[in-house]
Short mmCIF file of C-alpha atoms and ligand atoms in Angstrom, two decimals:
data_model
loop_
_atom_site.label_atom_id
_atom_site.label_comp_id
_atom_site.label_asym_id
_atom_site.label_seq_id
_atom_site.Cartn_x
_atom_site.Cartn_y
_atom_site.Cartn_z
CA MET A 1 19.57 -5.07 17.69
CA SER A 2 22.26 -3.86 15.04
CA ARG A 3 21.01 -1.20 12.66
CA ALA A 4 22.09 -0.42 9.23
CA ILE A 5 20.01 2.68 9.07
CA SER A 6 18.34 4.56 11.86
CA LEU A 7 16.07 7.51 11.69
CA GLN A 8 15.57 9.24 15.11
CA ASP A 9 12.85 11.66 15.55
CA VAL A 10 13.89 13.19 12.02
CA THR A 11 12.02 16.15 10.64
CA LYS A 12 12.44 17.93 7.38
CA VAL A 13 10.89 21.19 6.76
CA TYR A 14 11.48 22.63 3.36
CA GLY A 15 11.21 26.39 2.56
CA ARG A 16 7.91 28.08 2.88
CA GLY A 17 7.09 25.97 5.81
CA VAL A 18 6.32 22.42 4.04
CA THR A 19 6.95 19.55 6.51
CA ALA A 20 7.87 16.83 4.42
CA VAL A 21 8.95 14.36 7.17
CA ASP A 22 7.54 14.73 10.76
CA ARG A 23 9.34 13.42 13.65
CA LEU A 24 9.91 10.08 11.96
CA SER A 25 11.78 7.25 13.68
CA MET A 26 12.64 4.04 11.86
CA ASP A 27 15.30 1.26 12.27
CA ILE A 28 16.47 -0.85 9.43
CA ALA A 29 18.50 -4.09 10.34
CA PRO A 30 21.70 -5.12 8.08
CA GLY A 31 20.31 -6.97 4.96
CA GLU A 32 16.79 -6.02 5.49
CA PHE A 33 14.50 -5.23 2.62
CA VAL A 34 12.07 -2.54 3.78
CA VAL A 35 9.64 -0.84 1.46
CA LEU A 36 8.24 2.83 2.15
CA LEU A 37 4.86 2.80 0.87
CA GLY A 38 2.60 5.91 0.56
CA PRO A 39 0.66 8.17 -1.82
CA SER A 40 2.43 10.75 -3.80
CA GLY A 41 3.67 13.82 -1.73
CA CYS A 42 3.81 11.97 1.66
CA GLY A 43 7.53 12.32 2.09
CA LYS A 44 8.96 9.10 0.79
CA SER A 45 11.70 10.43 -1.61
CA THR A 46 12.68 12.98 1.23
CA VAL A 47 13.21 10.07 3.65
CA LEU A 48 15.65 8.57 1.06
CA ARG A 49 17.33 11.84 0.29
CA LEU A 50 17.99 12.41 4.09
CA ILE A 51 19.42 9.02 4.14
CA ALA A 52 21.49 9.62 1.05
CA GLY A 53 22.68 12.84 2.55
CA LEU A 54 21.33 14.84 -0.44
CA GLU A 55 18.93 16.72 2.21
CA GLU A 56 19.83 17.83 5.85
CA PRO A 57 17.44 17.03 8.45
CA THR A 58 15.96 20.11 10.09
CA SER A 59 15.83 18.20 13.41
CA GLY A 60 16.88 14.60 14.52
CA THR A 61 19.50 12.33 13.66
CA VAL A 62 20.36 9.80 10.78
CA LEU A 63 22.37 6.97 12.13
CA LEU A 64 24.33 4.80 9.55
CA ASP A 65 25.78 1.61 10.99
CA GLY A 66 25.18 3.04 14.44
CA GLU A 67 27.23 6.32 13.84
CA ASN A 68 25.71 9.80 13.42
CA ALA A 69 25.82 10.51 9.82
CA ASN A 70 24.28 14.11 9.88
CA ASP A 71 27.55 15.69 8.70
CA TRP A 72 28.60 13.31 6.48
CA GLY A 73 28.37 14.26 2.75
CA PRO A 74 26.71 11.72 0.14
CA GLY A 75 30.10 10.33 -0.91
CA GLU A 76 30.95 9.29 2.64
CA ARG A 77 27.73 7.09 3.09
CA ARG A 78 28.72 3.91 1.06
CA LEU A 79 25.13 3.99 -0.31
CA ALA A 80 23.78 3.53 -3.98
CA MET A 81 20.65 5.04 -5.23
CA VAL A 82 18.64 3.80 -8.07
CA PHE A 83 15.93 6.20 -9.41
CA GLN A 84 12.89 6.07 -11.47
CA HIS A 85 14.76 7.95 -14.31
CA TYR A 86 17.81 5.89 -15.02
CA ALA A 87 19.92 8.72 -15.88
CA LEU A 88 22.37 6.89 -17.92
CA TYR A 89 25.22 8.90 -19.85
CA PRO A 90 23.69 8.80 -23.38
CA THR A 91 27.14 8.74 -25.05
CA MET A 92 28.40 5.83 -22.94
CA THR A 93 27.86 2.13 -23.65
CA GLY A 94 26.43 0.01 -21.00
CA ARG A 95 29.80 -1.19 -20.05
CA GLN A 96 31.06 2.43 -19.53
CA ASN A 97 27.92 3.34 -17.60
CA ILE A 98 28.27 0.39 -15.31
CA GLY A 99 31.97 1.19 -14.79
CA PHE A 100 31.56 4.81 -14.29
CA PRO A 101 31.65 4.89 -10.53
CA LEU A 102 34.60 2.58 -10.24
CA ARG A 103 36.69 4.89 -12.76
CA ILE A 104 36.00 7.73 -10.11
CA GLU A 105 36.55 5.62 -6.99
CA THR A 106 39.29 3.26 -8.03
CA PRO A 107 40.94 4.94 -11.10
CA ASP A 108 43.94 2.83 -11.06
CA GLU A 109 42.07 -0.60 -11.13
CA ASP A 110 40.69 -2.23 -14.19
CA PRO A 111 36.82 -2.17 -13.96
CA GLY A 112 36.44 -4.96 -16.47
CA PRO A 113 35.86 -7.93 -14.22
CA ARG A 114 33.51 -5.97 -11.52
CA VAL A 115 31.48 -4.65 -14.53
CA GLU A 116 31.25 -8.13 -16.08
CA ASN A 117 30.39 -9.39 -12.75
CA ALA A 118 27.50 -7.02 -12.11
CA ALA A 119 26.25 -7.51 -15.64
CA ARG A 120 25.99 -11.34 -15.28
CA LYS A 121 24.10 -10.91 -12.15
CA LEU A 122 21.57 -8.58 -14.03
CA GLY A 123 21.56 -10.73 -17.16
CA VAL A 124 22.82 -7.90 -19.48
CA GLN A 125 26.34 -9.38 -20.29
CA ASP A 126 25.35 -9.14 -24.05
CA LEU A 127 24.10 -5.67 -24.00
CA LEU A 128 27.28 -4.27 -22.75
CA ASP A 129 28.53 -2.60 -25.99
CA ARG A 130 25.27 -0.81 -26.70
CA LEU A 131 24.36 2.87 -26.14
CA PRO A 132 21.32 3.49 -24.00
CA SER A 133 19.24 4.57 -26.99
CA GLN A 134 19.66 1.23 -28.23
CA LEU A 135 18.23 -0.40 -25.18
CA SER A 136 14.64 -0.94 -23.97
CA GLY A 137 13.47 0.56 -20.87
CA GLY A 138 14.02 -2.51 -18.88
CA GLU A 139 17.33 -2.80 -20.07
CA GLN A 140 18.30 0.55 -19.27
CA GLN A 141 16.97 0.03 -15.66
CA ARG A 142 19.17 -3.10 -15.53
CA ILE A 143 22.31 -1.29 -16.54
CA ALA A 144 21.38 1.44 -14.07
CA MET A 145 21.21 -1.12 -11.46
CA GLY A 146 24.56 -2.55 -12.45
CA ARG A 147 26.11 0.78 -12.00
CA ALA A 148 24.56 0.69 -8.42
CA ILE A 149 25.65 -2.72 -7.54
CA VAL A 150 29.11 -2.48 -9.00
CA ARG A 151 30.17 -0.42 -6.16
CA ARG A 152 29.35 -3.02 -3.66
CA PRO A 153 27.41 -0.57 -1.57
CA SER A 154 26.37 -1.70 2.03
CA THR A 155 22.83 -0.07 1.21
CA PHE A 156 20.52 0.31 -1.74
CA LEU A 157 18.22 3.29 -1.79
CA MET A 158 15.68 2.72 -4.59
CA ASP A 159 13.21 5.47 -5.52
CA GLU A 160 10.34 4.14 -7.56
CA PRO A 161 12.76 2.20 -10.01
CA LEU A 162 10.23 0.39 -11.91
CA SER A 163 7.49 2.97 -12.24
CA ASN A 164 8.56 3.90 -15.93
CA LEU A 165 8.16 0.17 -16.99
CA ASP A 166 5.21 -1.64 -18.48
CA ALA A 167 3.35 -3.85 -16.07
CA LYS A 168 4.70 -7.10 -17.13
CA LEU A 169 8.25 -6.05 -17.22
CA ARG A 170 7.67 -4.35 -13.80
CA ASN A 171 6.55 -7.85 -12.23
CA ARG A 172 9.45 -9.48 -13.67
CA LEU A 173 12.13 -7.04 -12.62
CA ARG A 174 10.76 -6.66 -9.01
CA ALA A 175 11.07 -10.50 -8.70
CA GLU A 176 14.73 -10.01 -9.93
CA ILE A 177 15.32 -7.16 -7.45
CA ALA A 178 14.24 -9.18 -4.48
CA THR A 179 16.38 -12.03 -5.69
CA LEU A 180 19.45 -9.96 -6.29
CA THR A 181 19.33 -7.95 -3.07
CA ARG A 182 18.99 -11.18 -1.04
CA GLU A 183 21.87 -12.70 -2.86
CA LEU A 184 24.08 -9.60 -2.38
CA GLY A 185 22.90 -9.52 1.29
CA VAL A 186 22.59 -5.76 0.97
CA THR A 187 20.40 -3.48 3.10
CA THR A 188 17.57 -2.03 0.95
CA LEU A 189 15.16 0.88 1.45
CA TYR A 190 12.61 0.88 -1.66
CA VAL A 191 10.24 3.59 -2.31
CA THR A 192 6.82 3.02 -3.98
CA HIS A 193 3.33 4.22 -4.24
CA ASP A 194 2.33 0.97 -5.62
CA GLN A 195 0.95 -1.14 -2.79
CA SER A 196 1.06 -4.53 -4.79
CA GLU A 197 4.66 -3.80 -5.38
CA ALA A 198 5.40 -3.14 -1.71
CA MET A 199 3.40 -6.32 -0.47
CA SER A 200 5.42 -8.62 -2.86
CA LEU A 201 8.98 -7.06 -2.28
CA GLY A 202 9.67 -6.10 1.33
CA ASP A 203 10.56 -8.09 4.30
CA ARG A 204 8.71 -5.16 6.00
CA VAL A 205 6.44 -2.31 4.61
CA ALA A 206 6.55 1.09 6.20
CA VAL A 207 3.11 2.64 5.26
CA MET A 208 3.57 6.60 5.19
CA ARG A 209 1.12 9.23 5.50
CA ASP A 210 1.54 13.07 5.55
CA GLY A 211 5.26 12.74 6.68
CA VAL A 212 4.81 10.10 9.42
CA VAL A 213 5.17 6.36 9.30
CA GLN A 214 1.61 5.14 10.03
CA GLN A 215 2.43 1.47 10.44
CA THR A 216 5.29 -0.78 9.82
CA GLY A 217 4.98 -4.47 9.59
CA THR A 218 5.20 -7.55 7.43
CA ALA A 219 3.00 -7.29 4.31
CA ARG A 220 0.79 -9.88 6.19
CA GLU A 221 0.48 -7.80 9.23
CA VAL A 222 -0.43 -4.54 7.40
CA TYR A 223 -2.90 -6.21 5.31
CA GLN A 224 -4.57 -8.26 8.10
CA LEU A 225 -4.23 -5.92 11.00
CA PRO A 226 -4.07 -2.52 9.72
CA ASN A 227 -3.82 0.01 12.64
CA HIS A 228 -5.61 2.81 10.82
CA VAL A 229 -8.33 3.00 8.23
CA PHE A 230 -5.73 4.87 6.18
CA VAL A 231 -3.53 1.65 5.99
CA ALA A 232 -6.61 -0.67 5.65
CA ALA A 233 -7.72 1.47 2.55
CA PHE A 234 -4.13 1.86 0.87
CA VAL A 235 -3.15 -1.75 1.08
CA GLY A 236 -5.11 -4.54 -0.82
CA THR A 237 -6.86 -4.93 -4.19
CA PRO A 238 -9.56 -4.65 -4.68
CA ARG A 239 -9.76 -1.73 -2.06
CA ILE A 240 -11.42 -2.75 1.38
CA ASN A 241 -14.92 -1.88 1.46
CA LEU A 242 -15.46 1.03 3.93
CA LEU A 243 -19.11 1.83 4.96
CA ARG A 244 -20.41 4.30 7.57
CA ALA A 245 -22.37 2.74 10.35
CA ARG A 246 -23.56 3.23 13.82
CA VAL A 247 -23.13 1.01 16.76
CA LEU A 248 -26.63 0.12 18.21
CA ALA A 249 -27.03 -1.67 21.59
CA PRO A 250 -30.86 -1.86 22.38
CA LEU A 251 -31.62 -2.66 26.10
CA GLY A 252 -32.02 -6.34 26.38
CA GLY A 253 -31.39 -6.79 22.45
CA ARG A 254 -28.80 -7.77 20.06
CA MET A 255 -25.96 -5.47 19.39
CA SER A 256 -25.78 -4.46 15.60
CA LEU A 257 -24.18 -2.03 13.16
CA ASP A 258 -26.83 0.19 11.74
CA PHE A 259 -25.93 1.12 7.85
CA GLY A 260 -28.96 3.23 7.59
CA GLY A 261 -30.78 1.01 5.13
CA GLN A 262 -30.10 -2.24 7.02
CA LYS A 263 -28.45 -3.65 10.14
CA LEU A 264 -25.76 -6.19 10.62
CA LEU A 265 -26.58 -8.41 13.71
CA LEU A 266 -23.27 -8.85 15.82
CA PRO A 267 -22.62 -12.54 17.32
CA GLU A 268 -24.07 -13.12 20.89
CA PRO A 269 -22.33 -13.14 22.95
CA LEU A 270 -19.85 -10.69 21.43
CA LEU A 271 -16.45 -12.06 20.00
CA PRO A 272 -13.43 -11.14 22.14
CA ASP A 273 -12.40 -9.00 19.33
CA HIS A 274 -15.62 -7.05 19.15
CA GLN A 275 -15.69 -6.25 23.02
CA MET A 276 -14.58 -2.66 22.34
CA LEU A 277 -17.67 -1.87 20.28
CA ARG A 278 -19.24 -1.39 23.49
CA ILE A 279 -17.39 1.80 23.92
CA GLN A 280 -18.41 3.02 20.56
CA MET A 281 -22.19 2.71 21.51
CA GLY A 282 -24.38 5.28 19.67
CA ARG A 283 -21.33 6.51 17.71
CA ASP A 284 -20.57 6.73 14.00
CA ILE A 285 -17.96 4.29 13.13
CA THR A 286 -16.43 3.07 9.92
CA VAL A 287 -16.74 -0.63 9.04
CA GLY A 288 -14.06 -2.33 6.88
CA LEU A 289 -14.91 -5.33 4.83
CA ARG A 290 -12.24 -7.04 2.47
CA SER A 291 -13.84 -8.66 -0.53
CA GLU A 292 -12.93 -12.02 0.70
CA ALA A 293 -14.77 -11.34 4.22
CA VAL A 294 -18.20 -11.22 2.51
CA ARG A 295 -19.78 -13.77 0.27
CA VAL A 296 -22.98 -14.05 -1.79
CA ALA A 297 -24.81 -16.68 0.14
CA SER A 298 -26.95 -19.45 -1.46
CA PRO A 299 -30.74 -18.92 -1.49
CA GLN A 300 -31.13 -21.69 1.02
CA GLU A 301 -28.67 -19.64 3.54
CA ALA A 302 -30.54 -16.52 3.11
CA GLY A 303 -32.52 -14.97 5.94
CA PRO A 304 -32.15 -12.71 8.96
CA GLY A 305 -29.52 -13.55 11.34
CA GLU A 306 -25.89 -13.05 12.60
CA GLY A 307 -23.64 -11.52 9.95
CA ALA A 308 -26.40 -11.57 7.20
CA LEU A 309 -26.94 -8.52 4.59
CA GLN A 310 -28.83 -8.01 1.65
CA GLY A 311 -28.24 -6.00 -1.45
CA VAL A 312 -28.81 -5.59 -5.17
CA VAL A 313 -26.13 -6.47 -7.75
CA ASP A 314 -24.99 -3.29 -9.55
CA HIS A 315 -22.46 -5.12 -11.81
CA VAL A 316 -20.33 -8.43 -11.81
CA GLU A 317 -16.65 -7.99 -12.82
CA PHE A 318 -15.47 -11.31 -14.36
CA GLN A 319 -11.72 -11.88 -13.68
CA GLY A 320 -11.29 -15.34 -15.14
CA HIS A 321 -10.54 -17.26 -12.05
CA GLU A 322 -13.05 -15.32 -9.96
CA SER A 323 -15.61 -12.64 -10.04
CA LEU A 324 -15.93 -9.30 -8.17
CA VAL A 325 -19.71 -8.77 -7.54
CA HIS A 326 -20.43 -4.92 -6.77
CA VAL A 327 -23.42 -5.13 -4.54
CA ASN A 328 -25.41 -2.02 -3.36
CA VAL A 329 -26.37 -2.49 0.20
CA GLY A 330 -27.86 0.95 0.75
CA ALA A 331 -25.08 2.13 2.79
CA ARG A 332 -22.86 5.19 3.01
CA GLY A 333 -19.31 4.88 1.65
CA ALA A 334 -16.41 6.20 3.83
CA ALA A 335 -13.79 8.51 2.16
CA VAL A 336 -10.31 8.39 3.65
CA ALA A 337 -8.31 11.51 3.82
CA GLY A 338 -5.10 11.69 1.94
CA LEU A 339 -5.80 8.54 -0.12
CA GLU A 340 -7.11 9.50 -3.41
CA ALA A 341 -4.13 11.08 -4.70
CA ALA A 342 -2.41 7.74 -5.25
CA ARG A 343 -5.66 5.84 -6.03
CA ARG A 344 -7.06 7.96 -8.90
CA PRO A 345 -10.37 7.29 -10.28
CA THR A 346 -10.14 5.54 -13.68
CA ARG A 347 -13.80 5.56 -14.53
CA ARG A 348 -16.56 7.79 -13.05
CA ARG A 349 -20.07 6.65 -12.71
CA VAL A 350 -23.17 8.78 -11.99
CA GLY A 351 -24.92 7.48 -9.23
CA ARG A 352 -28.40 6.25 -10.06
CA PRO A 353 -31.27 5.68 -7.98
CA GLY A 354 -31.40 2.01 -7.90
CA PRO A 355 -34.25 -0.53 -7.02
CA LEU A 356 -32.65 -0.79 -3.67
CA SER A 357 -35.14 1.50 -1.74
CA ARG A 358 -37.92 -0.68 -2.89
CA LEU A 359 -36.45 -3.91 -2.19
CA LEU A 360 -34.86 -2.82 1.16
CA GLY A 361 -37.67 -0.61 2.51
CA SER A 362 -37.93 3.11 2.81
CA ARG A 363 -34.96 3.63 5.11
CA ALA A 364 -32.31 2.98 2.38
CA PRO A 365 -30.72 6.42 1.54
CA ALA A 366 -31.47 7.49 -1.89
CA GLY A 367 -28.64 9.79 -2.21
CA GLY A 368 -26.81 12.76 -0.63
CA THR A 369 -24.36 12.52 2.13
CA GLY A 370 -25.15 12.79 5.78
CA GLY A 371 -23.20 11.66 8.77
CA PRO A 372 -20.69 13.72 10.42
CA HIS A 373 -17.49 14.76 8.83
CA THR A 374 -14.15 14.25 10.69
CA PRO A 375 -11.14 16.14 9.53
CA GLY A 376 -8.10 14.24 8.89
CA ALA A 377 -9.52 10.70 8.89
CA VAL A 378 -12.71 9.46 7.59
CA SER A 379 -15.71 11.37 6.05
CA THR A 380 -18.86 10.00 4.27
CA GLU A 381 -18.07 9.61 0.67
CA PRO A 382 -20.41 11.36 -1.70
CA ASP A 383 -22.86 8.98 -3.46
CA GLY A 384 -22.38 8.54 -7.11
CA GLY A 385 -18.88 7.30 -6.97
CA GLU A 386 -16.98 10.66 -6.85
CA SER A 387 -13.89 8.90 -5.60
CA THR A 388 -14.18 5.54 -7.29
CA GLU A 389 -11.24 3.42 -8.26
CA ALA A 390 -10.71 0.99 -11.13
CA ALA A 391 -14.05 -0.83 -12.14
CA GLY A 392 -16.21 2.00 -11.29
CA ARG A 393 -16.67 1.28 -7.67
CA MET A 394 -19.70 3.33 -6.43
CA ALA A 395 -19.82 4.84 -2.85
CA GLY A 396 -21.55 2.54 -0.60
CA ASN A 397 -21.21 -0.44 -2.75
CA LEU A 398 -19.87 -3.68 -1.33
CA VAL A 399 -17.14 -5.39 -3.71
CA VAL A 400 -17.66 -9.14 -3.02
CA ARG A 401 -15.26 -11.90 -4.15
CA ALA A 402 -17.17 -14.74 -5.73
CA GLY A 403 -16.36 -17.76 -7.94
CA ALA A 404 -15.92 -17.46 -11.59
CA ASP A 405 -19.45 -18.88 -12.09
CA VAL A 406 -21.36 -16.83 -9.61
CA TRP A 407 -25.09 -16.92 -10.24
CA ALA A 408 -25.63 -13.30 -9.29
CA ARG A 409 -26.69 -10.93 -12.01
CA PRO A 410 -27.03 -7.28 -12.35
CA GLY A 411 -30.33 -5.99 -10.73
CA GLN A 412 -30.70 -9.20 -8.82
CA ARG A 413 -31.25 -9.18 -4.95
CA VAL A 414 -28.77 -11.20 -3.26
CA PRO A 415 -28.14 -12.31 0.38
CA LEU A 416 -24.82 -11.75 1.66
CA LEU A 417 -22.94 -13.29 4.70
CA VAL A 418 -20.24 -11.49 6.42
CA ASP A 419 -17.41 -13.48 7.94
CA MET A 420 -17.55 -11.72 11.43
CA ALA A 421 -14.06 -12.66 12.37
CA ARG A 422 -12.86 -10.54 9.54
CA LEU A 423 -14.89 -7.49 10.20
CA TYR A 424 -12.79 -4.20 10.88
CA VAL A 425 -14.20 -1.29 12.70
CA PHE A 426 -12.54 2.16 12.77
CA ASP A 427 -13.37 4.78 15.03
CA GLU A 428 -13.92 8.61 14.08
CA ARG A 429 -10.05 9.27 14.24
CA GLY A 430 -9.65 6.33 11.91
CA ASP A 431 -7.87 4.25 14.49
CA ARG A 432 -8.98 0.39 14.40
CA VAL A 433 -11.27 -0.63 17.19
CA CYS A 434 -12.04 -4.11 15.84
CA PRO A 435 -10.13 -6.50 15.86
CA ALA A 436 -9.09 -5.46 19.42
CA PRO A 437 -5.96 -3.32 19.17
CA SER A 438 -4.38 -5.68 21.51
CA HIS A 439 -4.77 -8.54 19.09
CA ALA A 440 -1.29 -10.36 19.07
CA PRO A 441 -1.45 -13.18 16.55
CA VAL A 442 -2.19 -12.40 12.99
CA LEU A 443 -5.37 -13.97 11.56
CA GLY A 444 -5.39 -17.41 10.08
CA PRO A 445 -4.53 -17.79 6.36
CA TYR A 446 -6.88 -16.00 3.85
P1 ADP B 501 6.84 11.52 -2.16
O1 ADP B 501 8.15 11.02 -2.58
O2 ADP B 501 6.16 10.72 -0.97
O3 ADP B 501 6.07 11.81 -3.35
P2 ADP B 501 8.42 13.86 -1.63
O4 ADP B 501 9.31 13.35 -0.41
O5 ADP B 501 8.97 14.04 -2.82
O6 ADP B 501 7.15 13.01 -1.39
O7 ADP B 501 7.70 15.21 -1.01
C1 ADP B 501 7.14 15.51 0.16
C2 ADP B 501 6.51 16.99 0.43
O8 ADP B 501 7.65 17.88 0.36
C3 ADP B 501 5.75 17.40 -0.79
O9 ADP B 501 4.66 18.34 -0.40
C4 ADP B 501 6.65 18.12 -1.79
O10 ADP B 501 6.02 18.92 -2.51
C5 ADP B 501 7.49 18.68 -0.80
N1 ADP B 501 8.88 18.99 -1.39
C6 ADP B 501 9.78 17.86 -1.84
N2 ADP B 501 10.91 18.65 -2.14
C7 ADP B 501 10.84 19.89 -1.84
C8 ADP B 501 11.87 20.85 -2.08
N3 ADP B 501 12.98 20.78 -2.46
N4 ADP B 501 11.51 22.18 -1.71
C9 ADP B 501 9.95 22.34 -1.10
N5 ADP B 501 9.11 21.36 -0.92
C10 ADP B 501 9.62 20.04 -1.37
#
């Protein structure tokens, strides 16, 4: 495969022993758009800076178009960088800002036609005579991108270019960036901590964690077949439900996942994708259920059986086209190491003793933690929503997607049905056990 950018076993250790990038290998094909996604501090910008030649690798090799570029200066690399901070020259007009790199690279050429051309592509032809202070944030970022594309680079390196903009503008500009880079046929490496941006932009998404790439794949692959609980939790909104459970396999009985308060019966015979659960017998695992993998069952469907759970509605988020029903199923939530920096809680709720114990019997945990702690991967989330995200998600609550006119109301006891084909299980290290790691085809359409 021809490679525009290749990182081979690249490590970057900063002073005082901070390993920002840890033996990272990655190939990017010519014209490909790859997004580096990960929480703040995981090493994304360092990767960009290593490729741009702004940092030297401590070990390993950076190859550009197949050639070892370790000794090349930034100017020798035909790359253009676009940053979060537009860094436009305040005393120069848009035209002068865009044309600036050309005045340095080709001082004898009239930059006019190339500047006009770049401005047309970005829709800023009418703004060229304004100073940056006379432009909005989005317009300034367009001028900054014009300055990058005017040089006709072979590669774009973009470091959170949209994070200073408001949500509406961000959505519009990201669509424009995707179109523009495709039209230009330029290789792009785009850094973001925003998973929805990553999912909508890239040909491939590389999810980074602690200086390593945890998984690379299409947006669909990382969403549907996350190889690690970190990826499962980082990608997708609302965040995947992660519950602690133990695999039970009674002699002569049905295998189940025991959440403490209640059990989830597995299909019999086991689905091919669940076979690996036999190895986890008696062990604590983390169950991952995306909100679309569980539904509020109709009262007629209620009852014990495969895939059935029950819970008490905590609250219902009306979203217009659908509702997100937060259901307390009396389970322990799982906290994923390294995740919360990027997914800050926006609202804190205090855990309140619900009617769950009464409804589900005495085994429903009333509070506290419990369960083993596994350093580096998963631990039991403290009850009470310490690490909640938007909408006041409570530890151990299931967020379930439902229709806009869902009948469930807070305080109500509801039957739930789990789509067992979409059940994820992660082991104590956080590696995916189900669906089976050998699972080749991506699941059917959601
Ligand atoms: P990200 O872009 O994912 O937020 P960075 O690549 O900026 O992450 O940083 C990765 C790690 O390296 C962080 O722990 C950060 O504090 C550290 N780091 C980044 N730049 C330097 C530097 N110049 N000197 C020392 N440590 C640094």
